[in-house]
CSV table of C-alpha atoms and ligand atoms in Angstrom, one decimal:
chain,number,residue,atom,x,y,z
A,1,UNK,CA,-3.7,-62.9,1.8
A,2,UNK,CA,-6.5,-61.7,0.4
A,3,UNK,CA,-7.3,-57.6,0.5
A,4,UNK,CA,-9.3,-56.8,3.9
A,5,UNK,CA,-12.9,-56.2,3.3
A,6,UNK,CA,-14.8,-53.0,5.0
A,7,UNK,CA,-17.4,-54.3,7.3
A,8,UNK,CA,-20.4,-52.0,7.3
A,9,UNK,CA,-20.9,-50.8,10.7
A,10,UNK,CA,-23.9,-51.6,11.6
A,11,UNK,CA,-23.9,-55.0,11.1
A,12,UNK,CA,-21.2,-55.9,13.8
A,13,UNK,CA,-21.5,-55.9,17.0
A,14,UNK,CA,-21.3,-53.2,19.2
A,15,UNK,CA,-17.8,-53.4,20.6
A,16,UNK,CA,-17.0,-56.0,17.6
A,17,UNK,CA,-13.4,-56.9,17.5
A,18,UNK,CA,-13.1,-54.2,14.4
A,19,UNK,CA,-14.7,-51.5,16.7
A,20,UNK,CA,-11.9,-52.6,19.6
A,21,UNK,CA,-9.1,-52.7,17.9
A,22,UNK,CA,-9.8,-49.5,16.4
A,23,UNK,CA,-11.0,-47.4,19.8
A,24,UNK,CA,-7.5,-48.9,20.9
A,25,UNK,CA,-5.9,-48.1,18.1
A,26,UNK,CA,-7.3,-44.3,18.3
A,27,UNK,CA,-6.4,-44.0,21.9
A,28,UNK,CA,-2.6,-45.1,21.5
A,29,UNK,CA,-2.4,-42.7,18.0
A,30,UNK,CA,-3.1,-39.7,20.8
A,31,UNK,CA,-0.7,-40.6,22.7
A,32,UNK,CA,2.1,-39.5,19.9
A,33,UNK,CA,3.2,-36.2,19.7
A,34,UNK,CA,1.9,-33.4,17.5
A,35,UNK,CA,4.8,-34.3,14.7
A,36,UNK,CA,4.9,-37.8,14.5
A,37,UNK,CA,3.3,-38.7,11.4
A,38,UNK,CA,1.0,-41.5,12.7
A,39,UNK,CA,0.0,-39.2,15.8
A,40,UNK,CA,-4.2,-38.8,15.7
A,41,UNK,CA,-3.1,-35.2,15.5
A,42,UNK,CA,-1.4,-34.9,12.7
A,43,UNK,CA,-3.5,-37.2,10.7
A,44,UNK,CA,-6.3,-34.8,10.9
A,45,UNK,CA,-4.2,-31.8,10.3
A,46,UNK,CA,-4.0,-32.9,7.2
A,47,UNK,CA,-7.7,-32.6,6.3
A,48,UNK,CA,-7.9,-29.5,8.1
A,49,UNK,CA,-6.0,-27.3,10.7
A,50,UNK,CA,-6.0,-23.9,12.2
A,51,UNK,CA,-4.4,-22.6,15.4
A,52,UNK,CA,-7.3,-20.1,16.3
A,53,UNK,CA,-9.4,-23.7,16.9
A,54,UNK,CA,-10.3,-24.3,20.0
A,55,UNK,CA,-10.2,-27.3,19.4
A,56,UNK,CA,-6.5,-27.8,17.8
A,57,UNK,CA,-5.3,-24.6,20.0
A,58,UNK,CA,-6.3,-27.5,23.5
A,59,UNK,CA,-3.7,-29.9,21.7
A,60,UNK,CA,-0.4,-29.7,23.3
A,61,UNK,CA,3.2,-30.1,22.3
A,62,UNK,CA,5.2,-28.5,19.3
A,63,UNK,CA,4.2,-28.0,15.7
A,64,UNK,CA,6.0,-29.8,12.8
A,65,UNK,CA,8.1,-26.6,11.0
A,66,UNK,CA,6.0,-24.6,9.2
A,67,UNK,CA,7.6,-25.7,5.8
A,68,UNK,CA,6.1,-29.4,6.6
A,69,UNK,CA,3.2,-28.1,7.7
A,70,UNK,CA,2.4,-25.9,4.3
A,71,UNK,CA,3.1,-29.5,2.3
A,72,UNK,CA,1.0,-31.7,4.1
A,73,UNK,CA,-1.5,-30.1,6.0
A,74,UNK,CA,-4.9,-28.7,4.3
A,75,UNK,CA,-4.7,-30.2,1.6
A,76,UNK,CA,-8.1,-32.1,1.9
A,77,UNK,CA,-10.1,-31.6,-1.7
A,78,UNK,CA,-13.4,-30.0,-1.3
A,79,UNK,CA,-15.6,-28.8,-4.4
A,80,UNK,CA,-13.6,-29.9,-7.4
A,81,UNK,CA,-13.1,-33.7,-9.1
A,82,UNK,CA,-10.5,-34.0,-6.9
A,83,UNK,CA,-12.6,-35.0,-4.0
A,84,UNK,CA,-13.4,-38.6,-4.3
A,85,UNK,CA,-9.7,-39.4,-5.3
A,86,UNK,CA,-7.8,-37.3,-2.6
A,87,UNK,CA,-10.2,-39.0,0.0
A,88,UNK,CA,-9.8,-42.0,-1.1
A,89,UNK,CA,-5.7,-41.8,-0.7
A,90,UNK,CA,-6.3,-40.5,3.1
A,91,UNK,CA,-8.1,-42.7,4.6
A,92,UNK,CA,-6.0,-45.9,3.2
A,93,UNK,CA,-3.0,-44.3,4.5
A,94,UNK,CA,-4.7,-43.3,7.2
A,95,UNK,CA,-6.1,-47.2,7.3
A,96,UNK,CA,-2.4,-48.8,7.4
A,97,UNK,CA,-2.3,-46.6,9.7
A,98,UNK,CA,-4.5,-47.6,12.0
A,99,UNK,CA,-3.7,-51.3,11.2
A,100,UNK,CA,0.3,-51.0,12.1
A,101,UNK,CA,-1.1,-49.8,15.3
A,102,UNK,CA,-3.3,-52.3,16.3
A,103,UNK,CA,-0.4,-55.2,15.4
A,104,UNK,CA,1.8,-53.3,17.2
A,105,UNK,CA,-0.6,-53.6,20.6
A,106,UNK,CA,-0.5,-56.9,20.2
A,107,UNK,CA,-3.4,-56.6,17.5
A,108,UNK,CA,-4.1,-59.3,15.1
A,109,UNK,CA,-3.2,-58.1,11.7
A,110,UNK,CA,-5.2,-57.4,8.5
A,111,UNK,CA,-7.9,-54.4,10.7
A,112,UNK,CA,-10.2,-52.7,7.7
A,113,UNK,CA,-12.1,-49.4,9.0
A,114,UNK,CA,-15.6,-50.1,9.3
A,115,UNK,CA,-17.8,-48.1,6.9
A,116,UNK,CA,-21.3,-45.7,8.2
A,117,UNK,CA,-23.6,-46.5,5.8
A,118,UNK,CA,-26.6,-44.6,7.2
A,119,UNK,CA,-28.8,-44.1,4.0
A,120,UNK,CA,-30.3,-47.8,4.2
A,121,UNK,CA,-34.4,-46.7,4.3
A,122,UNK,CA,-35.4,-50.6,5.4
A,123,UNK,CA,-33.8,-50.0,8.8
A,124,UNK,CA,-33.7,-46.5,9.6
A,125,UNK,CA,-31.5,-47.0,13.2
A,126,UNK,CA,-28.1,-46.2,11.1
A,127,UNK,CA,-29.2,-42.9,10.8
A,128,UNK,CA,-27.7,-42.6,14.8
A,129,UNK,CA,-24.5,-42.2,15.4
A,130,UNK,CA,-23.2,-46.1,15.8
A,131,UNK,CA,-23.2,-47.5,19.3
A,132,UNK,CA,-18.9,-48.0,20.2
A,133,UNK,CA,-19.1,-43.7,19.2
A,134,UNK,CA,-22.0,-42.8,21.6
A,135,UNK,CA,-21.2,-45.7,24.9
A,136,UNK,CA,-19.3,-43.3,27.6
A,137,UNK,CA,-17.2,-46.5,28.2
A,138,UNK,CA,-14.9,-49.5,25.9
A,139,UNK,CA,-15.3,-53.1,27.2
A,140,UNK,CA,-10.7,-52.1,28.2
A,141,UNK,CA,-11.9,-49.0,29.6
A,142,UNK,CA,-13.9,-46.1,31.0
A,143,UNK,CA,-13.6,-44.1,29.4
A,144,UNK,CA,-14.4,-44.6,25.8
A,145,UNK,CA,-12.0,-43.1,22.6
A,146,UNK,CA,-14.6,-43.4,19.8
A,147,UNK,CA,-16.8,-40.6,21.7
A,148,UNK,CA,-16.5,-37.1,21.3
A,149,UNK,CA,-18.7,-34.8,23.3
A,150,UNK,CA,-19.1,-31.3,20.7
A,151,UNK,CA,-21.6,-33.4,19.0
A,152,UNK,CA,-24.6,-32.1,18.2
A,153,UNK,CA,-26.5,-35.2,17.4
A,154,UNK,CA,-27.0,-36.9,20.8
A,155,UNK,CA,-27.2,-40.9,21.4
A,156,UNK,CA,-30.0,-42.2,19.4
A,157,UNK,CA,-31.4,-39.0,17.5
A,158,UNK,CA,-31.7,-40.0,13.6
A,159,UNK,CA,-30.5,-37.9,10.9
A,160,UNK,CA,-33.1,-36.6,8.9
A,161,UNK,CA,-34.2,-38.6,6.0
A,162,UNK,CA,-33.2,-36.2,3.4
A,163,UNK,CA,-29.3,-35.9,4.6
A,164,UNK,CA,-29.1,-39.1,3.6
A,165,UNK,CA,-30.7,-39.5,0.3
A,166,UNK,CA,-28.5,-40.8,-3.0
A,167,UNK,CA,-29.6,-38.7,-5.4
A,168,UNK,CA,-26.2,-38.4,-6.4
A,169,UNK,CA,-26.2,-41.6,-7.6
A,170,UNK,CA,-28.7,-40.7,-10.5
A,171,UNK,CA,-26.0,-38.6,-11.6
A,172,UNK,CA,-25.0,-39.6,-14.9
A,173,UNK,CA,-20.8,-37.8,-15.6
A,174,UNK,CA,-18.3,-38.5,-13.0
A,175,UNK,CA,-17.4,-34.7,-14.4
A,176,UNK,CA,-19.6,-31.5,-13.7
A,177,UNK,CA,-20.9,-29.5,-16.1
A,178,UNK,CA,-18.3,-25.8,-17.2
A,179,UNK,CA,-21.6,-23.5,-15.5
A,180,UNK,CA,-25.1,-24.1,-14.9
A,181,UNK,CA,-26.4,-27.3,-15.5
A,182,UNK,CA,-25.6,-30.3,-13.2
A,183,UNK,CA,-22.6,-30.0,-10.8
A,184,UNK,CA,-21.4,-34.3,-11.6
A,185,UNK,CA,-21.6,-36.6,-9.5
A,186,UNK,CA,-17.6,-36.7,-8.6
A,187,UNK,CA,-17.5,-32.3,-9.3
A,188,UNK,CA,-15.5,-30.2,-11.7
A,189,UNK,CA,-12.4,-30.1,-13.2
A,190,UNK,CA,-9.7,-28.1,-10.9
A,191,UNK,CA,-6.4,-28.3,-10.5
A,192,UNK,CA,-5.5,-28.6,-6.8
A,193,UNK,CA,-8.3,-27.0,-4.4
A,194,UNK,CA,-8.9,-26.9,-0.3
A,195,UNK,CA,-11.7,-25.1,-0.4
A,196,UNK,CA,-14.0,-22.6,-2.0
A,197,UNK,CA,-16.3,-23.0,-5.1
A,198,UNK,CA,-19.0,-25.8,-6.5
A,199,UNK,CA,-19.6,-28.8,-4.5
A,200,UNK,CA,-20.3,-32.5,-6.9
A,201,UNK,CA,-23.1,-33.7,-5.8
A,202,UNK,CA,-22.4,-36.6,-3.3
A,203,UNK,CA,-19.4,-33.7,-1.9
A,204,UNK,CA,-23.1,-31.4,-1.4
A,205,UNK,CA,-25.1,-34.5,-0.1
A,206,UNK,CA,-24.6,-36.9,1.7
A,207,UNK,CA,-21.0,-35.8,2.5
A,208,UNK,CA,-21.7,-32.5,3.9
A,209,UNK,CA,-25.5,-33.2,5.6
A,210,UNK,CA,-23.7,-35.4,7.5
A,211,UNK,CA,-20.3,-33.3,7.9
A,212,UNK,CA,-22.9,-31.2,9.7
A,213,UNK,CA,-26.2,-33.2,11.0
A,214,UNK,CA,-23.1,-34.7,13.2
A,215,UNK,CA,-22.2,-31.6,14.5
A,216,UNK,CA,-19.5,-30.5,16.3
A,217,UNK,CA,-16.1,-31.1,15.3
A,218,UNK,CA,-16.9,-32.9,12.7
A,219,UNK,CA,-19.0,-29.9,11.0
A,220,UNK,CA,-16.4,-27.9,9.9
A,221,UNK,CA,-13.0,-29.5,7.9
A,222,UNK,CA,-10.7,-28.2,10.1
A,223,UNK,CA,-11.0,-30.3,12.5
A,224,UNK,CA,-14.0,-32.4,11.5
A,225,UNK,CA,-10.5,-35.6,11.5
A,226,UNK,CA,-10.6,-35.2,15.0
A,227,UNK,CA,-13.2,-37.0,15.4
A,228,UNK,CA,-13.1,-41.3,15.0
A,229,UNK,CA,-17.1,-41.4,13.6
A,230,UNK,CA,-15.2,-39.2,10.8
A,231,UNK,CA,-13.2,-41.3,9.2
A,232,UNK,CA,-16.3,-44.3,9.1
A,233,UNK,CA,-18.1,-41.5,7.1
A,234,UNK,CA,-15.5,-41.0,4.4
A,235,UNK,CA,-15.2,-45.2,4.3
A,236,UNK,CA,-18.6,-44.5,3.1
A,237,UNK,CA,-18.9,-41.9,0.8
A,238,UNK,CA,-16.0,-43.8,-1.2
A,239,UNK,CA,-18.1,-47.3,-0.9
A,240,UNK,CA,-20.6,-44.9,-3.2
A,241,UNK,CA,-18.4,-44.0,-5.4
A,242,UNK,CA,-17.9,-48.0,-6.3
A,243,UNK,CA,-21.5,-48.3,-6.5
A,244,UNK,CA,-22.2,-45.6,-8.2
A,245,UNK,CA,-19.1,-47.2,-10.6
A,246,UNK,CA,-21.3,-50.5,-10.3
A,247,UNK,CA,-24.5,-49.5,-11.0
A,248,UNK,CA,-23.7,-48.6,-14.5
A,249,UNK,CA,-22.0,-49.8,-17.3
A,250,UNK,CA,-22.5,-45.6,-18.2
A,251,UNK,CA,-21.3,-44.5,-15.1
A,252,UNK,CA,-16.8,-43.2,-16.2
A,253,UNK,CA,-14.8,-42.1,-14.4
A,254,UNK,CA,-12.8,-39.5,-16.2
A,255,UNK,CA,-9.6,-40.3,-18.2
A,256,UNK,CA,-7.7,-37.0,-18.3
A,257,UNK,CA,-4.5,-36.2,-17.7
A,258,UNK,CA,-5.3,-33.3,-14.9
A,259,UNK,CA,-7.4,-36.2,-13.2
A,260,UNK,CA,-5.6,-38.9,-12.9
A,261,UNK,CA,-1.4,-37.4,-12.9
A,262,UNK,CA,-2.1,-35.0,-10.5
A,263,UNK,CA,0.1,-36.2,-7.5
A,264,UNK,CA,-0.7,-35.7,-4.0
A,265,UNK,CA,1.6,-35.7,-0.9
A,266,UNK,CA,1.1,-38.4,2.4
A,267,UNK,CA,3.4,-40.5,4.6
A,268,UNK,CA,3.2,-44.5,5.1
A,269,UNK,CA,2.6,-46.2,8.1
A,270,UNK,CA,6.4,-46.3,8.7
A,271,UNK,CA,6.2,-42.2,8.4
A,272,UNK,CA,7.7,-41.5,5.8
A,273,UNK,CA,6.5,-39.1,2.6
A,274,UNK,CA,4.1,-40.8,0.6
A,275,UNK,CA,2.6,-40.1,-2.7
A,276,UNK,CA,-0.2,-40.7,-5.0
A,277,UNK,CA,-2.8,-39.7,-7.7
A,278,UNK,CA,-6.1,-40.6,-8.7
A,279,UNK,CA,-4.8,-43.3,-11.6
A,280,UNK,CA,-3.2,-45.2,-8.6
A,281,UNK,CA,-6.7,-46.4,-6.8
A,282,UNK,CA,-9.2,-46.9,-9.3
A,283,UNK,CA,-9.6,-49.6,-8.8
A,284,UNK,CA,-9.0,-50.9,-4.3
A,285,UNK,CA,-7.8,-53.7,-5.3
A,286,UNK,CA,-5.4,-52.2,-5.6
A,287,UNK,CA,-4.7,-49.3,-3.0
A,288,UNK,CA,-1.6,-50.0,-1.0
A,289,UNK,CA,-2.4,-53.4,0.1
A,290,UNK,CA,-5.9,-53.7,-1.3
A,291,UNK,CA,-9.6,-53.4,0.1
A,292,UNK,CA,-13.4,-54.2,-0.9
A,293,UNK,CA,-16.6,-53.4,-0.2
A,294,UNK,CA,-19.1,-55.8,2.3
A,295,UNK,CA,-22.1,-55.3,-0.1
A,296,UNK,CA,-20.7,-53.7,-2.8
A,297,UNK,CA,-19.6,-55.8,-7.0
A,298,UNK,CA,-16.1,-55.8,-7.1
A,299,UNK,CA,-15.9,-56.7,-10.7
A,300,UNK,CA,-18.9,-54.5,-11.7
A,301,UNK,CA,-17.3,-51.6,-10.4
A,302,UNK,CA,-14.0,-51.7,-12.8
A,303,UNK,CA,-14.9,-52.2,-15.9
A,304,UNK,CA,-12.3,-52.8,-18.8
A,305,UNK,CA,-10.9,-50.2,-20.9
A,306,UNK,CA,-12.5,-51.6,-24.2
A,307,UNK,CA,-15.6,-51.3,-22.8
A,308,UNK,CA,-15.3,-47.9,-21.0
A,309,UNK,CA,-14.3,-46.8,-25.3
A,310,UNK,CA,-17.2,-48.2,-26.4
A,311,UNK,CA,-18.8,-46.6,-24.5
A,312,UNK,CA,-17.1,-43.2,-24.5
A,313,UNK,CA,-17.5,-42.9,-27.3
A,314,UNK,CA,-21.5,-43.5,-27.5
A,315,UNK,CA,-21.5,-41.1,-24.7
A,316,UNK,CA,-24.1,-37.8,-26.9
A,317,UNK,CA,-22.5,-34.4,-26.1
A,318,UNK,CA,-24.8,-32.2,-24.2
A,319,UNK,CA,-25.9,-28.2,-25.6
A,320,UNK,CA,-24.7,-26.0,-22.9
A,321,UNK,CA,-27.1,-24.7,-20.0
A,322,UNK,CA,-29.1,-21.4,-20.7
A,323,UNK,CA,-29.7,-19.1,-17.7
A,324,UNK,CA,-33.0,-18.0,-18.2
A,325,UNK,CA,-33.5,-16.2,-14.5
A,326,UNK,CA,-31.0,-14.7,-11.4
A,327,UNK,CA,-31.6,-11.8,-8.3
A,328,UNK,CA,-30.0,-9.3,-8.4
A,329,UNK,CA,-28.7,-8.3,-5.9
A,330,UNK,CA,-27.3,-10.4,-3.3
A,331,UNK,CA,-29.5,-12.0,-0.6
A,332,UNK,CA,-28.5,-11.8,3.3
A,333,UNK,CA,-30.1,-14.4,5.3
A,334,UNK,CA,-31.4,-14.4,8.9
A,335,UNK,CA,-32.3,-16.0,11.4
A,336,UNK,CA,-36.7,-15.5,9.9
A,337,UNK,CA,-37.7,-18.0,6.2
A,338,UNK,CA,-36.7,-15.4,3.4
A,339,UNK,CA,-38.7,-15.9,0.2
A,340,UNK,CA,-38.1,-14.4,-3.4
A,341,UNK,CA,-39.4,-14.0,-6.5
A,342,UNK,CA,-37.7,-15.2,-9.1
A,343,UNK,CA,-38.3,-13.4,-13.2
A,344,UNK,CA,-38.1,-16.5,-15.4
A,345,UNK,CA,-37.3,-15.5,-19.2
A,346,UNK,CA,-38.5,-17.6,-21.9
A,347,UNK,CA,-35.8,-19.3,-22.7
A,348,UNK,CA,-34.7,-18.3,-26.5
A,349,UNK,CA,-31.2,-21.2,-27.3
A,350,UNK,CA,-29.6,-23.8,-26.1
A,351,UNK,CA,-32.9,-24.8,-23.5
A,352,UNK,CA,-35.4,-25.1,-25.7
A,353,UNK,CA,-36.4,-28.7,-25.5
A,354,UNK,CA,-36.3,-30.0,-29.1
A,355,UNK,CA,-38.4,-32.9,-27.3
A,356,UNK,CA,-40.6,-30.0,-25.6
A,357,UNK,CA,-42.3,-28.8,-28.8
A,358,UNK,CA,-43.9,-31.9,-28.6
A,359,UNK,CA,-46.6,-31.6,-26.8
A,360,UNK,CA,-46.2,-33.9,-23.5
A,361,UNK,CA,-42.8,-34.4,-24.1
A,362,UNK,CA,-40.4,-34.2,-21.0
A,363,UNK,CA,-39.3,-30.5,-20.6
A,364,UNK,CA,-35.7,-29.4,-20.3
A,365,UNK,CA,-33.5,-30.1,-17.5
A,366,UNK,CA,-33.5,-27.1,-14.4
A,367,UNK,CA,-31.0,-26.1,-12.3
A,368,UNK,CA,-31.3,-23.8,-9.7
A,369,UNK,CA,-27.8,-22.6,-8.2
A,370,UNK,CA,-27.1,-21.0,-5.7
A,371,UNK,CA,-23.8,-18.8,-6.4
A,372,UNK,CA,-20.9,-17.5,-4.1
A,373,UNK,CA,-22.7,-19.0,-0.1
A,374,UNK,CA,-20.1,-16.8,2.0
A,375,UNK,CA,-20.7,-17.2,6.1
A,376,UNK,CA,-19.0,-15.7,9.0
A,377,UNK,CA,-19.9,-17.9,12.5
A,378,UNK,CA,-21.6,-21.1,12.4
A,379,UNK,CA,-24.4,-21.0,10.7
A,380,UNK,CA,-27.0,-23.7,10.5
A,381,UNK,CA,-28.4,-25.3,6.9
A,382,UNK,CA,-30.7,-23.5,5.4
A,383,UNK,CA,-33.7,-25.8,3.4
A,384,UNK,CA,-34.9,-24.8,0.4
A,385,UNK,CA,-38.0,-24.4,-1.1
A,386,UNK,CA,-40.2,-23.6,-4.4
A,387,UNK,CA,-43.7,-22.0,-4.9
A,388,UNK,CA,-44.3,-22.8,-1.3
A,389,UNK,CA,-48.3,-20.9,-0.9
A,390,UNK,CA,-48.7,-17.7,0.8
A,391,UNK,CA,-49.7,-18.5,4.5
A,392,UNK,CA,-48.5,-21.6,4.5
A,393,UNK,CA,-45.9,-23.4,6.0
A,394,UNK,CA,-43.4,-25.2,4.5
A,395,UNK,CA,-44.0,-28.6,6.5
A,396,UNK,CA,-47.2,-29.0,4.9
A,397,UNK,CA,-45.8,-29.0,2.2
A,398,UNK,CA,-42.4,-32.3,2.3
A,399,UNK,CA,-43.3,-32.2,-1.7
A,400,UNK,CA,-42.1,-28.7,-2.3
A,401,UNK,CA,-38.7,-28.3,-0.8
A,402,UNK,CA,-35.6,-28.8,-3.9
A,403,UNK,CA,-33.1,-29.5,-1.1
A,404,UNK,CA,-30.1,-27.7,1.5
A,405,UNK,CA,-27.5,-25.6,1.3
A,406,UNK,CA,-25.5,-27.7,4.2
A,407,UNK,CA,-23.1,-25.3,4.7
A,408,UNK,CA,-20.0,-27.1,5.3
A,409,UNK,CA,-16.6,-25.2,4.7
A,410,UNK,CA,-19.3,-22.2,3.5
A,411,UNK,CA,-16.8,-19.5,6.5
A,412,UNK,CA,-13.2,-21.1,5.6
A,413,UNK,CA,-14.5,-20.8,2.0
A,414,UNK,CA,-15.1,-17.0,1.9
A,415,UNK,CA,-11.7,-15.6,4.0
A,416,UNK,CA,-9.3,-15.0,1.2
A,417,UNK,CA,-7.1,-17.0,1.0
A,418,UNK,CA,-3.2,-17.5,-1.0
A,419,UNK,CA,-5.9,-19.9,-2.7
A,420,UNK,CA,-8.9,-18.2,-3.6
A,421,UNK,CA,-10.6,-15.2,-3.3
A,422,UNK,CA,-12.8,-16.3,-0.5
A,423,UNK,CA,-15.9,-15.7,-3.4
A,424,UNK,CA,-16.6,-18.7,-1.2
A,425,UNK,CA,-19.7,-22.0,-2.1
A,426,UNK,CA,-21.4,-22.7,-4.6
A,427,UNK,CA,-24.6,-25.6,-4.3
A,428,UNK,CA,-26.7,-26.8,-7.7
A,429,UNK,CA,-30.4,-28.4,-7.3
A,430,UNK,CA,-31.8,-30.6,-10.1
A,431,UNK,CA,-34.9,-29.4,-9.9
A,432,UNK,CA,-36.6,-31.0,-13.0
A,433,UNK,CA,-38.5,-33.6,-11.2
A,434,UNK,CA,-39.6,-31.0,-9.1
A,435,UNK,CA,-41.0,-28.9,-11.5
A,436,UNK,CA,-42.7,-32.1,-13.3
A,437,UNK,CA,-44.8,-32.6,-9.9
A,438,UNK,CA,-45.7,-28.3,-10.0
A,439,UNK,CA,-46.5,-28.6,-13.6
A,440,UNK,CA,-49.0,-31.4,-13.1
A,441,UNK,CA,-50.1,-30.1,-10.2
A,442,UNK,CA,-50.9,-26.9,-11.7
A,443,UNK,CA,-48.9,-24.4,-9.4
A,444,UNK,CA,-46.4,-24.6,-11.8
A,445,UNK,CA,-45.9,-19.9,-13.9
A,446,UNK,CA,-43.4,-20.5,-16.1
A,447,UNK,CA,-42.6,-16.7,-15.9
A,448,UNK,CA,-42.0,-16.7,-12.2
A,449,UNK,CA,-40.5,-19.0,-9.6
A,450,UNK,CA,-40.5,-18.7,-5.6
A,451,UNK,CA,-38.4,-19.4,-3.6
A,452,UNK,CA,-38.5,-19.8,0.2
A,453,UNK,CA,-34.9,-20.3,2.0
A,454,UNK,CA,-35.6,-21.8,5.9
A,455,UNK,CA,-31.9,-21.9,8.0
A,456,UNK,CA,-32.9,-25.1,10.8
A,457,UNK,CA,-32.1,-22.8,13.7
A,458,UNK,CA,-31.6,-19.7,14.5
A,459,UNK,CA,-28.4,-17.7,14.2
A,460,UNK,CA,-26.1,-18.2,16.8
A,461,UNK,CA,-25.7,-14.3,17.9
A,462,UNK,CA,-22.8,-13.1,15.2
A,463,UNK,CA,-23.5,-15.6,12.2
A,464,UNK,CA,-23.6,-13.8,9.3
A,465,UNK,CA,-25.3,-15.6,5.7
A,466,UNK,CA,-24.9,-14.9,1.9
A,467,UNK,CA,-26.0,-16.0,-0.7
A,468,UNK,CA,-24.5,-14.0,-3.9
A,469,UNK,CA,-26.6,-15.3,-6.3
A,470,UNK,CA,-29.2,-17.6,-7.7
A,471,UNK,CA,-29.8,-18.8,-11.2
A,472,UNK,CA,-32.0,-21.2,-12.9
A,473,UNK,CA,-30.8,-22.7,-15.9
A,474,UNK,CA,-32.4,-24.3,-18.8
A,475,UNK,CA,-30.4,-27.6,-20.7
A,476,UNK,CA,-32.6,-29.3,-23.4
A,477,UNK,CA,-31.9,-32.8,-24.9
B,1,CU,CU1,-16.2,-35.5,4.8
């Protein structure tokens, strides 16, 4: 049997059979007891679970024993280079469970999870939730199991185009710079990491932004996987990993054993314990019963060992980035826009690009870091603008936007746990191109940078949002 192909949901009919069977399986999985590893609740709890959240406390039934919860629940990997492989494993086991459920309901064998590609500029409608997820009824029932009432993204509403941008695909390296420079396509080298720390580029955008734009239970990692759209979103993030690998022979997965060989625990479709490590999931055709993505050239995504080794041997080691500016006090944000000035010191070491010396040569890479971002309550995303002129609005200057702080998971990352100290999240924006634009418009001051932070919505009562430090790094070549 050929491996299953995951389809683009926006190219399927509103109630294509894949979606009808998904809806039926979701309903069936919701009817299973909490203690059944193939139940909807158990599958979502693997990502995140906290009885203090109404979405969890409202679900009836006895929970598994504490030791089982500790081993299998709250496992999602964020702010780490395990973000992509862990979610690939998680989605593959889930797809296997849904497929078995479909067969159990007398449906066809080989069900595959569609993906939600929201980033195609030629099809702006794809920035809306697919119709099957917003319809009030399903073809087989006057209640639609794929509908989720808590979402903020309503039927027919679109996510902003900037929130689904694919700048991450231009990242050269999977792994983050150890400090201050690029956060990498896939994230920073860590051990098991459930929540706090620096997000990789694909995780930050579009992954985090789509979570918070859909909103409701999707907007928090503790509850996100309870929403049926979660799985199509993650299939797409998994697809983008394949797209990045296929885009360039230089784009390669890490080879370190501490990445390849860390084992994660799951449950298979028969409810039995199972485990996988990143080395097991590098070729999607070999993951469980295997899968590919509609429209992704597979051969290009899987480099031969020999080619990869040759390219690695030719890759230039980068000089470390140099910090040239930082705030000296934490910034507490309210609902109003907040502007601050960063004084930039002249680069003295690695930040002085050799090519800078040659007049007109490209400048060094420039990275704006937001460190120790902590929050309580439900903070909205915050847009970041550079050198916005006094008295002028951000709407007049979309070209000055550096990005947004999504804040997905910021609340959980701000509470100290067994695993981390609660020092929050860390975001990096590569602003080299924006700096070049400012220079050509004579709006760049090499001694001072003006940063404006604009929350997208007023902060709800009881919400707190703090940025520990903002810093600027230059990296020469
Ligand atoms: Cu996610």
